[in-house]
Amino acid sequence: MAVSNNKSADKKVILVILDGIGDLPTTKTPLQLAKKPNLDSLARDGITGLMAPLGKGVVPGSDTSHLQYFGYDLEKYYPGRGVLEALGAGIRLRDGDVAFRANFATLNGTEIIDRRAGRIDSNSAKSFEEILNMTVDDVEVIFRSTVEHRGVVVLRGQGLSPLISDTDPHKLGKLIHSEPIGSSKESRKTANAVNKFTNKARELLENHPKNIERKGKHLPIANGVLLRGVSAYKKIDDVKTRFGITAACVAGGALYKGVARYVGMDVVDVVGATGTKDTDLNAKVKVVMECLKDHDLVFLHIKACDSFGHDGDLKGKTKMIERIDRLAIAPLKKSGAAIVITGDHSTPCVRKGHSGHEVPILVYCKNERNDDVKKFDEISCMKGGLGHVTGKDLMPILLNLIEKSKMCGS
Amino acid sequence: MAVSNNKSADKKVILVILDGIGDLPTTKTPLQLAKKPNLDSLARDGITGLMAPLGKGVVPGSDTSHLQYFGYDLEKYYPGRGVLEALGAGIRLRDGDVAFRANFATLNGTEIIDRRAGRIDSNSAKSFEEILNMTVDDVEVIFRSTVEHRGVVVLRGQGLSPLISDTDPHKLGKLIHSEPIGSSKESRKTANAVNKFTNKARELLENHPKNIERKGKHLPIANGVLLRGVSAYKKIDDVKTRFGITAACVAGGALYKGVARYVGMDVVDVVGATGTKDTDLNAKVKVVMECLKDHDLVFLHIKACDSFGHDGDLKGKTKMIERIDRLAIAPLKKSGAAIVITGDHSTPCVRKGHSGHEVPILVYCKNERNDDVKKFDEISCMKGGLGHVTGKDLMPILLNLIEKSKMCGS
């Protein structure tokens, strides 16, 4: 608890995003079922409400809700998935780069047999990385393998455009030839580079030693790369410029790191922060405490509740909440910082996917107003003193808590 | 109580803005601490809620929140500070006038030694007014001294532009040469006029008898004029045109009168309404009652709670609320008019400045809906039947109360 007596923690805020935390009551929601004395004590001593990340009833993706929470309106700032994935994978993008989410797939000719190449393991996938970094005409292709079959592709060069179609059909079927959207020279050039890369990748992968090894083991080979989520990168004003604050991100999942890097947060890699159900919460909290020393806002992302929701595992989600309460919330309470806890969307176990239901939010801060809500869950927080807020309200609320707002007017 | 039996008070509304009324509970808020039977009885008999003047968490200035309350969206109508200050000082602006907030300062050459000329008294400042009204080339310069070191400057002439930089560095340092923003002829002409005025003002002030007198008394002399908040005036549609109502303003502070004049309210000057802690509430209420006779909406502004908040004086703010309750709210209750009471923003004593926390609002009107909130304060009103509203909601709510709304659709 090095920071518990740290005066600098005053006027700082920890934003805890419990991914997919919101749920529906088959009987009760996981938040209602879980024993979570620390979350409940913060609710009791703070002020609560419900938040619709992108508006009532709207079903958010994870990238969009985070970007909106950080104060970046989607209409103006949402760059598309490829850019956020590439930033999350640690690629330093330059203005004009065109980025894609990539999948390793198993092809038979141009027929996709397995969209994930048998969910190839990360190490095997990594062994293909080198040969997929190449130059196509005058376009540099940067390939980065991330987790299992997942990766990113970035095209870098003069006169590129994101106005082209994906090669990934998003389902089984034929690999798609990328086509320009509209007739610009830039779109034609980019689609052409994508198609050349796709063909070259097939040739190079087909006889790669790792695939020959997999054939021998009767495993699906990774002989194709599917591209989707095309988007172009353009540097935007960071949180320091726009809001006058320093911010750090502590997350396991690459997408969250990508959004954080996009808005100029310091992204701290934590050993053991996996973005999975067995993530090392102790390690993450320790880094949050460190980051508090020299950042106004520390964003802590915990993924697992969302994964349990996608699996329809009510019990698992409930137990995960209890683990978070014990290992993350208890020590954070002692930090001396303001604490805001919410989710990026609901992932009801009964739906096994995202939903448009509001997420509970709690704001805990010295001298803050207090309501009489005593529990942190979807139903109790309906009566909270914050009322119903949206994702657009979150950054102004955070800035106001730590007295970093710029006055509007005089 | 001439109006208490006045039938014309029916379908009229008094909007009471208690400046900076919202607060934070170090233990309790001033509104919670104050004995205020009249405010509480209106809360009990009316409907309450919380209002975020410019949106949740956003920290409002006083000018912006008032303009928004009067139904004028800031993106479209906010003219900038200079215009509102000039209107508040009683200058009748014409389309194309360029207005500034001005400070008397003490200069050594172009070095600012004191940004407020030793907070020069209003009478002394007034004595400089005459020489500062001048013509620079073909531009008329109107100078008006207001309170202490404060004043306004208006440039009037053909082809002026507000796209120029301030001469006020907003801190100690060198007086700034005004520069055109962009390369338009109008900006160059305006910056040039500003710089000529600034130089001429220095020459004229340096040897003014009042300054020679001050030198003799070893007081800082007022030998410089700093300009900021540049903005251009353009007449806008008034409340009568836009909403079909007549409105009057009863306020002490110049800025509030300025906003009211900008939207076309009748501004009544009240002897004793000082905009300070010792303002004459009896006199203001008397004028409100008079104004009710021939106006649909009477806006009563009371500044002092904000000043106590800026001073961090919890006890003073609490006592002021009690004084307002006794001297203003009690007689207004008998007016027969609908009454809406709220603040323009929170000024928590613990922060000594504006904050982005919501303000309580109460709506009292014959036959209006009623909730079960019994006290007018930040915590009680969380449960109010109005819910959470924003400044954009206020004018439609007022119009609806007095049945002056235009139907949207058919």
Coordinates of C-alpha atoms in Angstrom, one line a residue, chain A residues 11 47 365-372 383-389 392-393 396-397 399-403 405-410, chain B residues 22-26 50 54 56-64 78 81 255 346 350-351 354-358 378-379 382-383 388:
Chain A
K11 CA -7.4 14.8 -6.9
I47 CA -23.1 8.2 -5.6
C365 CA -14.7 10.6 -4.0
K366 CA -14.0 12.6 -0.8
N367 CA -16.6 15.3 -0.3
E368 CA -18.7 14.0 -3.2
R369 CA -22.4 14.0 -2.9
N370 CA -23.9 10.8 -1.5
D371 CA -27.2 9.0 -2.3
D372 CA -28.8 6.2 -0.3
K383 CA -32.4 4.8 -7.8
G384 CA -29.0 6.4 -7.6
G385 CA -28.4 10.1 -7.3
L386 CA -26.5 10.4 -10.5
G387 CA -29.6 9.3 -12.4
H388 CA -29.2 8.1 -15.9
V389 CA -26.0 9.2 -17.8
K392 CA -20.6 11.3 -23.3
D393 CA -21.1 12.4 -19.7
P396 CA -16.8 15.7 -17.9
I397 CA -17.7 13.8 -14.7
L399 CA -12.6 15.9 -14.9
N400 CA -15.0 17.6 -12.5
L401 CA -14.1 15.1 -9.8
I402 CA -10.4 15.9 -9.9
E403 CA -11.0 19.6 -10.6
S405 CA -12.4 20.9 -16.0
K406 CA -12.0 23.9 -18.2
M407 CA -14.8 26.3 -17.4
C408 CA -17.3 26.8 -20.3
G409 CA -17.9 30.5 -20.4
S410 CA -16.8 33.1 -17.9
Chain B
G22 CA -25.1 24.1 -5.4
D23 CA -22.5 22.7 -3.0
L24 CA -20.8 19.6 -1.7
P25 CA -21.3 17.9 1.6
T26 CA -18.2 18.3 3.7
L50 CA -31.5 18.3 -10.4
L54 CA -24.6 22.7 -19.6
K56 CA -23.4 16.4 -16.6
G57 CA -20.1 17.3 -15.1
V58 CA -19.5 20.3 -17.3
V59 CA -18.4 23.4 -15.3
P60 CA -20.4 26.4 -16.4
G61 CA -19.5 30.0 -16.4
S62 CA -22.2 32.4 -15.3
D63 CA -22.8 33.9 -18.7
T64 CA -23.1 30.6 -20.5
Y78 CA -22.9 32.6 -27.4
R81 CA -17.7 37.9 -23.0
L255 CA -23.0 40.4 -16.6
S346 CA -22.5 24.9 -8.1
V350 CA -14.6 23.5 -0.3
R351 CA -13.5 24.3 -3.9
H354 CA -17.4 26.8 -9.9
S355 CA -17.9 23.0 -10.2
G356 CA -19.8 20.7 -12.6
H357 CA -22.2 19.3 -10.0
E358 CA -25.9 19.6 -10.7
E378 CA -28.9 18.8 -3.5
I379 CA -29.5 15.5 -1.9
M382 CA -32.0 13.6 -6.3
K383 CA -35.4 11.9 -5.8
H388 CA -32.4 15.1 -14.1

